[in-house]
Coordinates of C-alpha atoms in Angstrom, one line a residue:
Chain A
M1 CA 179.0 3.4 86.5
T2 CA 176.2 5.0 84.6
S3 CA 174.3 7.9 86.2
L4 CA 171.4 6.9 88.4
S5 CA 169.0 9.3 86.7
T6 CA 169.6 8.2 83.1
I7 CA 168.8 5.1 81.3
T8 CA 170.9 3.5 78.5
D9 CA 169.4 2.1 75.4
D10 CA 170.3 -1.4 76.5
E11 CA 168.4 -0.9 79.7
K12 CA 165.4 0.3 77.7
K13 CA 165.5 -2.9 75.7
R14 CA 165.5 -4.8 78.9
Y15 CA 162.4 -3.0 80.2
V16 CA 160.5 -4.3 77.2
I17 CA 161.7 -7.9 77.9
I18 CA 160.9 -7.7 81.6
S19 CA 157.5 -6.4 80.9
Y20 CA 157.0 -9.4 78.5
M21 CA 158.3 -11.8 81.2
F22 CA 155.9 -10.3 83.8
E23 CA 153.0 -10.8 81.4
C24 CA 153.9 -14.4 80.7
A25 CA 154.5 -15.1 84.4
A26 CA 151.1 -13.7 85.3
K27 CA 149.5 -15.9 82.6
L28 CA 151.3 -18.9 84.0
R29 CA 150.2 -17.9 87.5
L30 CA 153.8 -17.9 88.8
S31 CA 154.3 -16.6 92.3
I32 CA 156.0 -13.2 92.8
V33 CA 159.2 -14.8 94.1
T34 CA 159.4 -17.1 91.1
T35 CA 158.8 -14.2 88.8
A36 CA 161.4 -12.1 90.5
S37 CA 163.9 -15.0 90.3
A38 CA 163.2 -15.3 86.6
A39 CA 163.9 -11.6 86.2
V40 CA 167.2 -11.9 88.0
I41 CA 168.3 -14.9 85.9
Y42 CA 167.4 -12.9 82.8
H43 CA 169.3 -9.8 83.9
K44 CA 172.4 -11.7 84.8
C45 CA 172.5 -13.8 81.7
S46 CA 171.7 -10.8 79.5
S47 CA 174.5 -8.9 80.9
Y48 CA 176.9 -11.7 80.0
L49 CA 175.5 -11.8 76.4
E50 CA 175.7 -8.1 75.8
K51 CA 176.8 -7.1 72.4
T52 CA 175.7 -10.4 71.0
D53 CA 172.6 -10.9 68.9
F54 CA 171.3 -13.6 71.2
D55 CA 167.5 -13.5 71.0
Q56 CA 166.2 -11.8 74.1
Y57 CA 162.8 -13.5 74.0
T58 CA 164.3 -16.9 74.0
L59 CA 166.4 -15.8 76.9
A60 CA 163.3 -14.6 78.7
A61 CA 161.4 -17.8 78.2
T62 CA 164.4 -19.9 79.4
A63 CA 164.8 -17.7 82.5
L64 CA 161.1 -18.3 83.3
S65 CA 161.6 -22.1 82.8
L66 CA 164.6 -22.3 85.0
A67 CA 163.1 -20.1 87.8
S68 CA 160.0 -22.2 87.8
K69 CA 162.0 -25.3 88.4
Y70 CA 164.4 -23.7 90.9
E71 CA 161.6 -22.2 93.0
E72 CA 159.6 -25.5 92.9
E73 CA 156.7 -24.1 90.9
H74 CA 157.2 -26.4 87.9
V75 CA 155.5 -25.4 84.7
K76 CA 155.0 -27.9 81.9
I77 CA 157.3 -27.0 79.0
R78 CA 154.3 -27.2 76.7
D79 CA 152.4 -24.6 78.7
L80 CA 155.5 -22.4 78.9
I81 CA 156.1 -22.5 75.1
N82 CA 152.5 -21.9 74.3
V83 CA 152.2 -18.9 76.7
T84 CA 155.5 -17.3 75.7
Y85 CA 154.7 -17.8 72.0
R86 CA 151.2 -16.4 72.2
T87 CA 152.3 -13.4 74.2
L88 CA 154.9 -12.6 71.7
Y89 CA 152.7 -13.2 68.6
P90 CA 149.1 -12.5 69.7
D91 CA 148.0 -12.4 66.1
R92 CA 149.2 -15.7 65.0
P93 CA 147.2 -18.9 65.4
Y94 CA 147.7 -21.2 68.4
L95 CA 150.9 -23.3 68.2
R96 CA 150.0 -26.9 67.3
I97 CA 152.2 -29.9 68.0
S98 CA 154.3 -29.5 64.9
N99 CA 157.8 -29.3 63.7
E100 CA 157.9 -25.7 64.8
Y101 CA 156.8 -26.6 68.3
Y102 CA 159.6 -29.2 68.5
R103 CA 162.1 -26.7 67.2
L104 CA 161.1 -24.2 69.9
R105 CA 161.3 -26.9 72.5
N106 CA 164.8 -28.0 71.5
T107 CA 165.9 -24.4 71.5
L108 CA 164.6 -23.9 75.0
V109 CA 166.3 -27.1 76.3
D110 CA 169.6 -26.1 74.7
C111 CA 169.3 -22.6 76.0
E112 CA 168.6 -23.9 79.5
L113 CA 171.8 -25.8 79.6
F114 CA 173.6 -22.7 78.2
L115 CA 172.2 -20.4 80.9
I116 CA 172.9 -23.0 83.6
R117 CA 176.6 -22.8 82.5
I118 CA 176.7 -19.1 82.4
L119 CA 175.3 -18.9 85.9
G120 CA 177.7 -21.7 87.0
F121 CA 174.8 -23.4 88.7
H122 CA 174.3 -20.4 91.1
F123 CA 170.7 -19.5 90.9
Q124 CA 170.1 -18.4 94.5
F125 CA 169.3 -14.8 94.9
N126 CA 168.7 -13.0 98.2
H127 CA 165.3 -11.4 97.4
P128 CA 164.3 -8.3 99.4
N129 CA 160.8 -9.8 99.9
K130 CA 161.3 -11.4 103.3
Y131 CA 163.2 -8.4 104.6
L132 CA 160.4 -6.1 103.5
L133 CA 157.7 -8.2 105.2
H134 CA 159.6 -8.5 108.4
Y135 CA 160.5 -4.9 108.6
L136 CA 157.0 -3.8 107.8
D137 CA 155.6 -6.1 110.4
T138 CA 158.0 -4.9 113.1
L139 CA 157.5 -1.2 112.2
T140 CA 153.7 -1.3 112.2
K141 CA 153.9 -2.8 115.7
W142 CA 156.1 0.1 116.8
M143 CA 153.8 2.6 115.1
M144 CA 150.9 0.9 117.0
I145 CA 148.7 1.1 114.0
T146 CA 145.4 -0.5 115.0
P147 CA 142.6 -1.8 112.8
S148 CA 140.7 1.4 113.3
T149 CA 143.4 3.5 111.7
P150 CA 142.3 4.1 108.1
I151 CA 145.5 2.8 106.4
K152 CA 145.5 -0.3 108.6
N153 CA 143.3 -2.0 106.1
N154 CA 146.8 -3.1 106.0
I155 CA 146.5 -5.5 103.2
N156 CA 146.8 -2.5 101.0
L157 CA 150.0 -1.3 102.6
I158 CA 151.6 -4.7 102.0
D159 CA 150.2 -5.0 98.5
I160 CA 151.6 -1.6 97.5
A161 CA 155.0 -2.4 99.0
M162 CA 155.1 -5.6 97.1
S163 CA 154.1 -3.9 93.9
I164 CA 156.8 -1.4 94.2
L165 CA 159.3 -4.1 95.0
Q166 CA 158.2 -6.1 92.0
D167 CA 158.8 -3.1 89.8
T168 CA 162.4 -2.8 91.0
Y169 CA 163.1 -6.0 89.1
Y170 CA 162.9 -4.0 85.8
D171 CA 166.2 -2.6 86.6
F172 CA 169.5 -4.5 86.9
T173 CA 171.2 -1.7 88.7
L174 CA 168.8 -1.9 91.6
I175 CA 169.3 -5.7 91.7
K176 CA 173.1 -5.9 91.5
D177 CA 174.3 -2.7 93.2
Y178 CA 172.2 -2.6 96.3
S179 CA 171.6 -5.0 99.2
P180 CA 168.2 -6.5 99.6
Q181 CA 167.9 -5.1 103.1
H182 CA 168.5 -1.5 101.8
I183 CA 165.9 -1.9 99.0
A184 CA 163.3 -3.2 101.5
I185 CA 164.0 -0.2 103.8
V186 CA 163.7 2.3 101.0
I187 CA 160.4 0.9 99.8
I188 CA 159.0 1.2 103.3
Y189 CA 160.3 4.8 103.4
L190 CA 158.5 5.5 100.2
L191 CA 155.3 4.2 101.7
I192 CA 155.7 6.3 104.8
K193 CA 156.2 9.5 102.7
T194 CA 153.4 8.7 100.3
Y195 CA 150.8 8.0 102.9
N196 CA 152.1 10.5 105.5
L197 CA 152.5 7.8 108.1
E198 CA 153.9 8.8 111.4
I199 CA 156.7 7.0 113.1
P200 CA 156.9 7.5 116.9
G201 CA 160.1 9.4 117.7
V202 CA 160.5 10.8 114.2
T203 CA 159.8 14.5 114.3
N204 CA 161.7 15.7 111.2
D205 CA 163.0 14.2 108.0
D206 CA 166.5 13.6 109.1
E207 CA 165.4 11.3 111.9
H208 CA 164.1 8.6 109.6
I209 CA 167.6 7.2 109.3
N210 CA 167.2 6.1 113.0
W211 CA 164.6 3.4 112.4
M212 CA 166.4 2.4 109.2
K213 CA 169.6 1.8 111.1
V214 CA 167.8 -0.5 113.5
F215 CA 167.0 -2.8 110.6
S216 CA 170.3 -2.5 108.8
S217 CA 173.3 -0.7 110.4
S218 CA 175.0 -0.2 107.1
M219 CA 172.1 2.0 105.8
T220 CA 173.0 5.7 105.1
N221 CA 171.3 8.8 103.8
D222 CA 173.4 8.5 100.6
I223 CA 172.2 5.0 99.9
L224 CA 168.6 6.1 100.6
I225 CA 168.9 9.0 98.0
E226 CA 170.6 6.8 95.4
I227 CA 167.9 4.1 95.6
I228 CA 165.0 6.6 95.5
T229 CA 166.6 8.4 92.5
R230 CA 166.9 5.1 90.7
I231 CA 163.4 3.9 91.5
N232 CA 162.0 7.2 90.3
T233 CA 164.0 7.0 87.1
V234 CA 162.9 3.5 86.5
Y235 CA 159.2 4.5 86.9
K236 CA 159.7 7.4 84.6
Y237 CA 161.3 5.5 81.8
V238 CA 159.6 2.1 82.1
E239 CA 156.3 3.7 81.3
R240 CA 157.7 5.7 78.4
T241 CA 159.6 2.8 77.0
L242 CA 156.7 0.5 77.1
E243 CA 154.3 3.0 75.5
H244 CA 156.9 3.6 72.8
S245 CA 157.4 -0.1 72.1
S246 CA 153.6 -0.9 72.0
S247 CA 153.1 2.0 69.6
I248 CA 155.7 0.5 67.4
K249 CA 154.0 -2.9 67.6
S250 CA 150.6 -1.5 66.7
H251 CA 151.9 0.2 63.6
Chain B
M1 CA 177.7 -12.4 94.6
A2 CA 178.5 -15.0 92.0
Y3 CA 178.7 -12.8 88.9
Q4 CA 181.0 -10.3 90.6
T5 CA 183.6 -12.9 91.7
R6 CA 183.8 -14.8 88.4
P7 CA 187.1 -14.3 86.7
V8 CA 186.9 -11.8 83.9
E9 CA 188.4 -14.0 81.2
Q10 CA 185.4 -16.5 81.5
A11 CA 183.0 -13.8 80.5
R12 CA 184.0 -13.9 76.9
P13 CA 181.2 -13.2 74.4
L14 CA 179.8 -16.2 72.7
E15 CA 181.1 -15.7 69.2
Q16 CA 184.7 -15.6 70.2
A17 CA 184.5 -19.1 71.6
P18 CA 181.9 -20.9 69.5
L19 CA 183.2 -24.5 70.1
E20 CA 184.4 -24.0 73.6
F21 CA 182.4 -24.1 76.7
P22 CA 183.3 -21.3 78.9
Y23 CA 181.8 -20.5 82.3
I24 CA 182.0 -23.7 84.2
G25 CA 184.7 -26.3 84.8
D26 CA 185.6 -29.1 82.4
V27 CA 185.3 -32.6 83.7
S28 CA 188.6 -33.6 82.0
Q29 CA 190.5 -31.9 84.8
Y30 CA 189.6 -35.0 86.8
E31 CA 191.0 -38.4 86.0
R32 CA 188.6 -41.3 86.5
I33 CA 190.1 -44.1 88.6
D34 CA 187.4 -46.5 89.7
K35 CA 183.6 -47.1 89.8
I36 CA 182.5 -46.9 93.4
G37 CA 178.7 -46.7 93.2
Q38 CA 175.8 -47.8 91.1
G39 CA 172.1 -47.2 91.6
T40 CA 169.0 -46.1 90.0
F41 CA 170.5 -42.6 90.1
G42 CA 173.4 -43.5 87.9
E43 CA 177.1 -44.2 88.4
V44 CA 179.6 -42.7 90.8
F45 CA 183.3 -42.7 90.1
K46 CA 186.4 -42.1 92.2
A47 CA 188.5 -39.6 90.4
R48 CA 191.7 -37.6 90.9
C49 CA 191.9 -33.8 90.4
K50 CA 194.9 -33.3 88.0
K51 CA 195.7 -29.9 89.5
T52 CA 195.6 -30.6 93.2
D53 CA 196.0 -34.4 93.2
D54 CA 193.0 -34.7 95.6
F55 CA 190.6 -37.5 95.3
V56 CA 187.0 -36.6 94.4
A57 CA 183.8 -38.5 93.8
M58 CA 182.1 -37.8 90.4
K59 CA 178.4 -38.4 89.8
L60 CA 176.8 -38.0 86.5
I61 CA 173.6 -36.0 86.4
L62 CA 171.1 -38.1 84.5
M63 CA 169.2 -36.2 81.8
D64 CA 166.8 -38.8 80.5
Q65 CA 163.8 -36.6 80.6
E66 CA 165.2 -34.0 78.2
K67 CA 161.7 -33.4 77.0
E68 CA 161.1 -31.1 80.0
G69 CA 164.6 -29.6 79.8
F70 CA 167.1 -29.7 82.6
P71 CA 165.7 -32.1 85.3
I72 CA 164.0 -30.3 88.2
T73 CA 165.3 -33.1 90.5
A74 CA 168.9 -32.3 89.6
L75 CA 168.3 -28.6 90.1
R76 CA 166.8 -29.4 93.5
E77 CA 169.8 -31.5 94.5
I78 CA 172.2 -28.7 93.5
K79 CA 170.2 -26.1 95.4
I80 CA 170.1 -28.2 98.5
L81 CA 173.8 -29.1 98.4
Q82 CA 174.8 -25.5 97.8
E83 CA 172.7 -24.3 100.8
L84 CA 173.8 -27.0 103.2
R85 CA 177.2 -26.7 104.7
H86 CA 177.8 -29.1 107.6
D87 CA 180.6 -31.5 108.8
N88 CA 178.2 -34.4 108.4
I89 CA 176.9 -33.5 105.0
V90 CA 178.9 -34.4 101.9
R91 CA 180.5 -31.3 100.4
L92 CA 179.8 -30.4 96.8
I93 CA 183.0 -29.0 95.3
E94 CA 181.6 -28.0 91.9
V95 CA 179.5 -29.0 89.0
C96 CA 181.4 -29.8 85.8
R97 CA 180.5 -30.6 82.2
S98 CA 182.0 -32.9 79.6
A99 CA 183.0 -31.9 76.2
M100 CA 180.1 -32.2 73.7
D101 CA 180.4 -34.7 70.9
K102 CA 178.5 -34.4 67.7
S103 CA 175.6 -36.6 68.6
S104 CA 174.7 -35.4 72.1
R105 CA 174.5 -32.6 74.4
S106 CA 177.3 -32.2 77.0
K107 CA 176.9 -34.1 80.2
F108 CA 177.0 -32.5 83.7
Y109 CA 178.8 -34.0 86.7
F110 CA 178.6 -33.3 90.4
I111 CA 182.1 -33.2 91.9
F112 CA 182.1 -34.2 95.6
E113 CA 184.7 -34.5 98.3
F114 CA 185.9 -38.1 98.3
C115 CA 185.0 -40.4 101.2
D116 CA 186.8 -43.7 101.6
H117 CA 183.9 -45.9 102.8
D118 CA 180.2 -46.2 102.7
L119 CA 178.5 -47.6 105.8
A120 CA 176.9 -50.4 103.9
G121 CA 180.3 -51.5 102.7
V122 CA 181.8 -51.2 106.2
L123 CA 179.0 -53.3 107.7
R124 CA 179.3 -56.0 105.1
N125 CA 183.0 -56.5 105.8
A126 CA 183.0 -59.0 108.7
H127 CA 186.6 -58.1 109.6
V128 CA 185.6 -54.6 110.8
K129 CA 184.5 -55.0 114.4
F130 CA 182.7 -52.1 116.1
S131 CA 182.8 -51.4 119.8
L132 CA 179.8 -49.8 121.4
G133 CA 181.8 -46.5 121.5
H134 CA 182.2 -46.7 117.7
I135 CA 178.5 -47.3 117.2
K136 CA 177.7 -44.3 119.4
S137 CA 180.0 -42.1 117.3
I138 CA 178.4 -43.2 114.0
M139 CA 174.9 -42.8 115.2
Q140 CA 175.6 -39.4 116.8
Q141 CA 177.1 -38.1 113.6
L142 CA 174.3 -39.4 111.6
L143 CA 171.7 -37.7 113.9
D144 CA 173.7 -34.5 113.9
G145 CA 173.6 -34.4 110.1
L146 CA 169.9 -35.2 110.1
Y147 CA 169.1 -32.6 112.8
F148 CA 170.8 -30.0 110.6
I149 CA 168.9 -30.8 107.4
H150 CA 165.6 -31.1 109.2
K151 CA 166.2 -27.8 111.0
N152 CA 166.6 -26.4 107.5
H153 CA 163.2 -27.8 106.4
I154 CA 164.8 -30.4 104.2
I155 CA 164.0 -34.1 104.3
H156 CA 166.4 -36.6 102.7
R157 CA 164.0 -39.3 101.6
D158 CA 166.6 -41.9 100.9
I159 CA 168.2 -42.8 104.2
K160 CA 170.0 -46.1 103.9
S161 CA 173.4 -47.4 104.9
A162 CA 174.7 -47.1 101.3
N163 CA 174.0 -43.4 101.3
I164 CA 176.1 -42.8 104.5
L165 CA 179.7 -42.2 103.7
I166 CA 182.6 -42.2 106.2
T167 CA 186.0 -40.7 105.6
R168 CA 189.2 -42.4 106.6
N169 CA 189.4 -39.9 109.4
G170 CA 186.1 -41.3 110.8
V171 CA 183.9 -38.4 109.8
L172 CA 180.4 -39.4 108.7
K173 CA 178.9 -37.7 105.7
L174 CA 175.3 -37.9 104.6
A175 CA 175.2 -38.2 100.8
D176 CA 172.9 -38.6 97.8
F177 CA 170.4 -35.8 98.0
G178 CA 168.8 -36.9 94.7
L179 CA 165.5 -37.5 96.4
A180 CA 165.7 -34.8 99.0
K181 CA 163.1 -32.0 99.2
V182 CA 162.5 -28.7 100.8
I183 CA 159.3 -29.1 102.8
T184 CA 156.8 -26.6 104.1
P185 CA 156.0 -26.8 107.7
P186 CA 152.5 -28.2 108.4
K187 CA 149.7 -25.7 108.2
P188 CA 146.2 -26.3 109.6
N189 CA 144.3 -25.9 106.3
H190 CA 146.8 -27.1 103.9
Q191 CA 147.7 -30.6 102.9
N192 CA 151.0 -31.3 101.2
R193 CA 150.9 -33.7 98.3
Y194 CA 154.4 -35.2 98.0
T195 CA 155.0 -38.4 96.3
C196 CA 155.0 -41.4 98.6
R197 CA 157.2 -43.5 96.2
V198 CA 160.4 -42.5 97.9
V199 CA 163.0 -44.2 100.2
T200 CA 164.5 -47.6 99.3
L201 CA 161.9 -50.3 100.2
W202 CA 163.8 -51.9 103.1
Y203 CA 164.1 -48.6 104.9
R204 CA 160.7 -47.3 104.0
P205 CA 158.5 -46.3 106.9
P206 CA 155.0 -47.7 107.3
E207 CA 153.2 -44.3 106.6
L208 CA 154.8 -44.2 103.1
L209 CA 153.9 -47.8 102.5
L210 CA 150.3 -46.9 103.3
G211 CA 150.3 -44.0 100.9
E212 CA 150.7 -41.0 103.1
R213 CA 151.5 -37.9 101.0
D214 CA 151.7 -35.2 103.7
Y215 CA 154.7 -36.5 105.5
G216 CA 157.7 -34.9 107.3
P217 CA 161.1 -35.5 108.8
A218 CA 159.8 -38.6 110.7
I219 CA 160.3 -40.6 107.5
D220 CA 164.0 -40.2 107.8
M221 CA 164.0 -41.2 111.4
W222 CA 162.5 -44.6 110.6
G223 CA 165.6 -45.2 108.4
V224 CA 167.8 -44.2 111.2
G225 CA 166.1 -46.9 113.3
C226 CA 166.8 -49.5 110.6
I227 CA 170.4 -48.5 110.3
F228 CA 170.8 -48.4 114.1
A229 CA 169.8 -52.1 114.3
E230 CA 171.9 -52.8 111.3
M231 CA 175.0 -51.7 113.2
W232 CA 174.8 -55.0 115.1
I233 CA 172.9 -57.3 112.7
R234 CA 175.3 -56.2 109.9
S235 CA 172.7 -56.5 107.1
P236 CA 169.4 -54.7 106.5
I237 CA 166.9 -55.9 109.1
M238 CA 163.7 -55.9 107.0
Q239 CA 164.3 -57.0 103.4
G240 CA 160.9 -57.1 101.9
N241 CA 160.3 -57.9 98.3
S242 CA 157.1 -55.9 97.8
E243 CA 155.2 -53.2 99.6
Q244 CA 152.8 -55.7 101.0
H245 CA 155.7 -58.0 102.2
Q246 CA 157.5 -55.0 103.7
L247 CA 154.4 -54.1 105.8
E248 CA 154.2 -57.7 106.9
L249 CA 157.8 -57.6 108.1
I250 CA 157.2 -54.4 109.9
S251 CA 154.1 -55.7 111.6
H252 CA 155.9 -58.8 112.7
L253 CA 158.6 -56.7 114.4
C254 CA 156.7 -53.6 115.5
G255 CA 153.3 -55.1 116.2
S256 CA 150.0 -54.9 114.2
I257 CA 149.3 -51.6 112.5
E258 CA 146.1 -50.5 114.1
P259 CA 144.4 -47.4 115.4
S260 CA 145.1 -48.3 119.0
V261 CA 148.8 -47.5 118.5
W262 CA 148.4 -45.1 115.6
P263 CA 145.1 -43.2 115.7
S264 CA 145.3 -41.5 112.4
V265 CA 146.3 -44.6 110.4
T266 CA 142.7 -45.1 109.3
K267 CA 142.9 -42.0 107.1
L268 CA 145.7 -43.4 105.0
P269 CA 144.7 -44.4 101.5
F270 CA 146.0 -48.0 101.5
Y271 CA 145.0 -48.8 105.1
T272 CA 141.8 -50.6 104.1
K273 CA 143.1 -51.8 100.7
L274 CA 146.0 -53.8 102.0
K275 CA 145.8 -56.9 104.1
L276 CA 147.7 -56.2 107.3
P277 CA 148.7 -58.9 109.9
Q278 CA 146.4 -58.8 112.9
N279 CA 147.1 -59.5 116.6
E280 CA 150.8 -59.1 116.3
R281 CA 152.6 -58.1 119.5
R282 CA 155.3 -55.4 119.4
K283 CA 158.5 -57.3 119.9
V284 CA 161.3 -54.9 118.8
Q285 CA 163.1 -55.3 122.1
D286 CA 162.6 -59.0 122.5
R287 CA 163.8 -59.9 119.0
M288 CA 166.8 -57.7 119.1
K289 CA 167.9 -58.5 122.7
P290 CA 170.0 -61.5 121.6
Y291 CA 172.1 -59.3 119.4
I292 CA 172.1 -56.0 121.2
Q293 CA 173.1 -56.2 124.8
E294 CA 173.0 -52.5 125.5
P295 CA 169.5 -51.6 127.0
L296 CA 169.8 -47.9 126.2
A297 CA 170.4 -48.8 122.5
L298 CA 167.4 -51.1 122.4
D299 CA 165.3 -48.3 124.0
L300 CA 166.3 -45.8 121.3
I301 CA 165.8 -48.2 118.5
D302 CA 162.4 -48.9 119.9
K303 CA 161.6 -45.2 119.9
L304 CA 162.9 -44.8 116.3
L305 CA 160.9 -47.7 115.0
T306 CA 157.6 -46.3 116.3
L307 CA 154.8 -47.0 113.9
D308 CA 153.0 -43.6 114.3
P309 CA 155.1 -40.9 112.7
K310 CA 153.7 -38.3 115.1
L311 CA 155.0 -40.3 118.1
R312 CA 158.4 -41.3 116.5
I313 CA 161.3 -39.7 118.2
D314 CA 162.9 -36.8 116.2
A315 CA 166.6 -36.1 115.7
D316 CA 166.8 -33.6 118.5
N317 CA 165.4 -35.8 121.1
A318 CA 167.3 -38.8 119.9
L319 CA 170.6 -36.9 120.3
N320 CA 169.6 -36.1 123.9
S321 CA 169.0 -39.7 124.6
D322 CA 170.9 -41.3 127.5
F323 CA 172.5 -43.7 125.0
F324 CA 175.0 -41.0 124.0
Y325 CA 175.7 -39.9 127.6
S326 CA 176.3 -43.3 129.3
E327 CA 179.4 -45.5 129.6
P328 CA 181.3 -46.3 127.4
P329 CA 182.0 -42.9 125.9
L330 CA 182.1 -42.3 122.2
A331 CA 185.1 -43.8 120.5
E332 CA 187.2 -42.3 117.6
L333 CA 186.5 -44.1 114.4
K334 CA 189.8 -43.1 112.8
P335 CA 192.1 -45.8 114.4
L336 CA 189.6 -48.5 113.3
L337 CA 188.9 -47.4 109.8
S338 CA 192.3 -46.2 108.6
K339 CA 193.5 -49.8 108.8
Y340 CA 191.3 -50.8 105.9
P341 CA 191.3 -49.9 102.3
S342 CA 188.2 -48.4 100.8
M343 CA 185.0 -50.2 101.6
F344 CA 182.0 -49.6 99.3
E345 CA 178.9 -51.7 99.2
L346 CA 179.4 -52.2 95.4
K347 CA 182.8 -53.7 96.1
E348 CA 181.9 -55.6 99.3
V349 CA 178.9 -57.2 97.6
S350 CA 180.9 -58.5 94.7
R351 CA 183.6 -59.6 97.1
N352 CA 181.1 -61.4 99.1
A353 CA 179.0 -62.5 96.2
H354 CA 179.7 -66.1 96.7
N355 CA 179.1 -65.8 100.4
Q356 CA 175.8 -64.1 99.8
Q357 CA 174.6 -66.6 97.3
M358 CA 175.2 -69.3 99.9
Q359 CA 173.3 -67.3 102.5
Q360 CA 170.4 -66.7 100.1
Q361 CA 170.1 -70.5 99.4
Q362 CA 170.1 -71.2 103.0
R363 CA 167.4 -68.6 103.6
M364 CA 165.3 -70.1 100.8
K365 CA 165.6 -73.6 102.4
Q366 CA 164.5 -72.2 105.7
A367 CA 161.6 -70.6 104.0
R368 CA 160.8 -67.9 106.5
P369 CA 159.7 -65.1 104.3
N370 CA 157.7 -63.2 106.9
V371 CA 160.4 -63.1 109.6
P372 CA 162.6 -60.0 109.8
N373 CA 166.1 -60.6 108.9
L374 CA 167.4 -61.3 112.3
P375 CA 170.0 -64.1 111.9
S376 CA 169.7 -67.1 114.1
E377 CA 173.3 -66.6 115.3
T378 CA 175.2 -63.5 115.9
I379 CA 177.4 -62.7 113.0
Y380 CA 180.4 -61.9 115.1

């Protein structure tokens, strides 16, 4: 297993692709769950195709297409091709219905069947989203945060939690090595630390594990530290990698 | 998780196996025996697994709309079948693919556990005689399966006797989730817009015929009512030949479709556009009494064939009905069914083709197009 505080070159390449997928997903107005599913499909397939020269952008577009179907947020293939094409080549003219369009469409359809086989028809992924929302809901009741408490313009709290969660999808390690319950708990912990929120009954740092264990009995301090380390590493490198790749693009 | 449990040798890089198809099973490990089903969805075959010698059912995934890539409906069916595990739901063993030939992409097949009979086939075979206990057992299993899928926010959308399979051990299995859909529970400010062109016409509930697009599990319960009556009548009870005709048949049996029995019907798109029979009295019980002697069964059928979907009985309440808790008790189906070879509608229909033609001609002579298919004499 690679160290949690370093990033391989392969992982850096994936950050660029995931960022590209998030951009396309936002343009296609896909929901966060569909976007997350697409990221998981991409990561899984990409790890099967490591050391091949399989085109990563094709893979990304296909993952978006499959996820949109699986999560019942169907996107027309024409829209999908247009958006993925324009995002990849912002300087080129719009893609007309042409031989090139049909070639791209054929590639996408073939690639869909290929990914379906790689995944063996198993698309389901237990996303941390629902755990995060439930835990947060339960915990704020326990904390008795009322509307008059400043941070209880609570929409922000949930939004921030969801943004952090969405960013974890950049990283395959976080997806494949940790349970969704643990990821959700750690994200809430990060919120608590960031905003200095008080939990009744928690007087020092070591006691945080108590409320975590209520949600997931398998949670430990080691797991907490591992996930936090990894999330911090991801944040550090994603930004750098993306800056680097966009500076290459603009040259 | 799936990617961790997959055998290592399947994860070969692409270029080492350019002409092979790794990752998922090859359909050639199954040997086709016989065609057992045919419908708009495609063909179903009985097959034998060469490794285990078990029988399976093999269904081709249709990929007509290749323009949009892998069909969302097939993906939906796979998702639903993978998530549902219940004794009364057909079990998906795996999804396989065929070898690719030069001209076309490889085909995908669903591999299901094999069931010996479908209910339509059993009902068409006049030699099979059900006792009241048998009927209770079949209906309870059907409702158990439906209760389970409805509880999981899934509606089947194609309930009919041909989609209900029965194993030789007498276990009923709900099959063909090709039209099934995950639904969102009703919200006050949100209207779902599902397609209303689902469910085989003869089993289609009045709200779908009138264009309702924000429907729920009640549409499956109507089908259960039709099948329930079919258990005695032995053929579909309302065989309309158009939406209009189907609504007429329903009105003749269940009374006129009007706001007094179904307040929200006026909001449905086709309510004013179609000509509906007026002044019809509800006569579900009267018409079925000659064939169904059990009053508790009549009562339950009456509740299932309720026009207003909001008032129609749901699977939970139907299961709690006195019908299942009165004498005679439920009877095992195994001793009855294991006597017979496979019975499928496809086969029984061709076997009875001559018979049916005769019946058809008779029906034409009698010229009673607007009367529900309640035969003038009991069939057995």
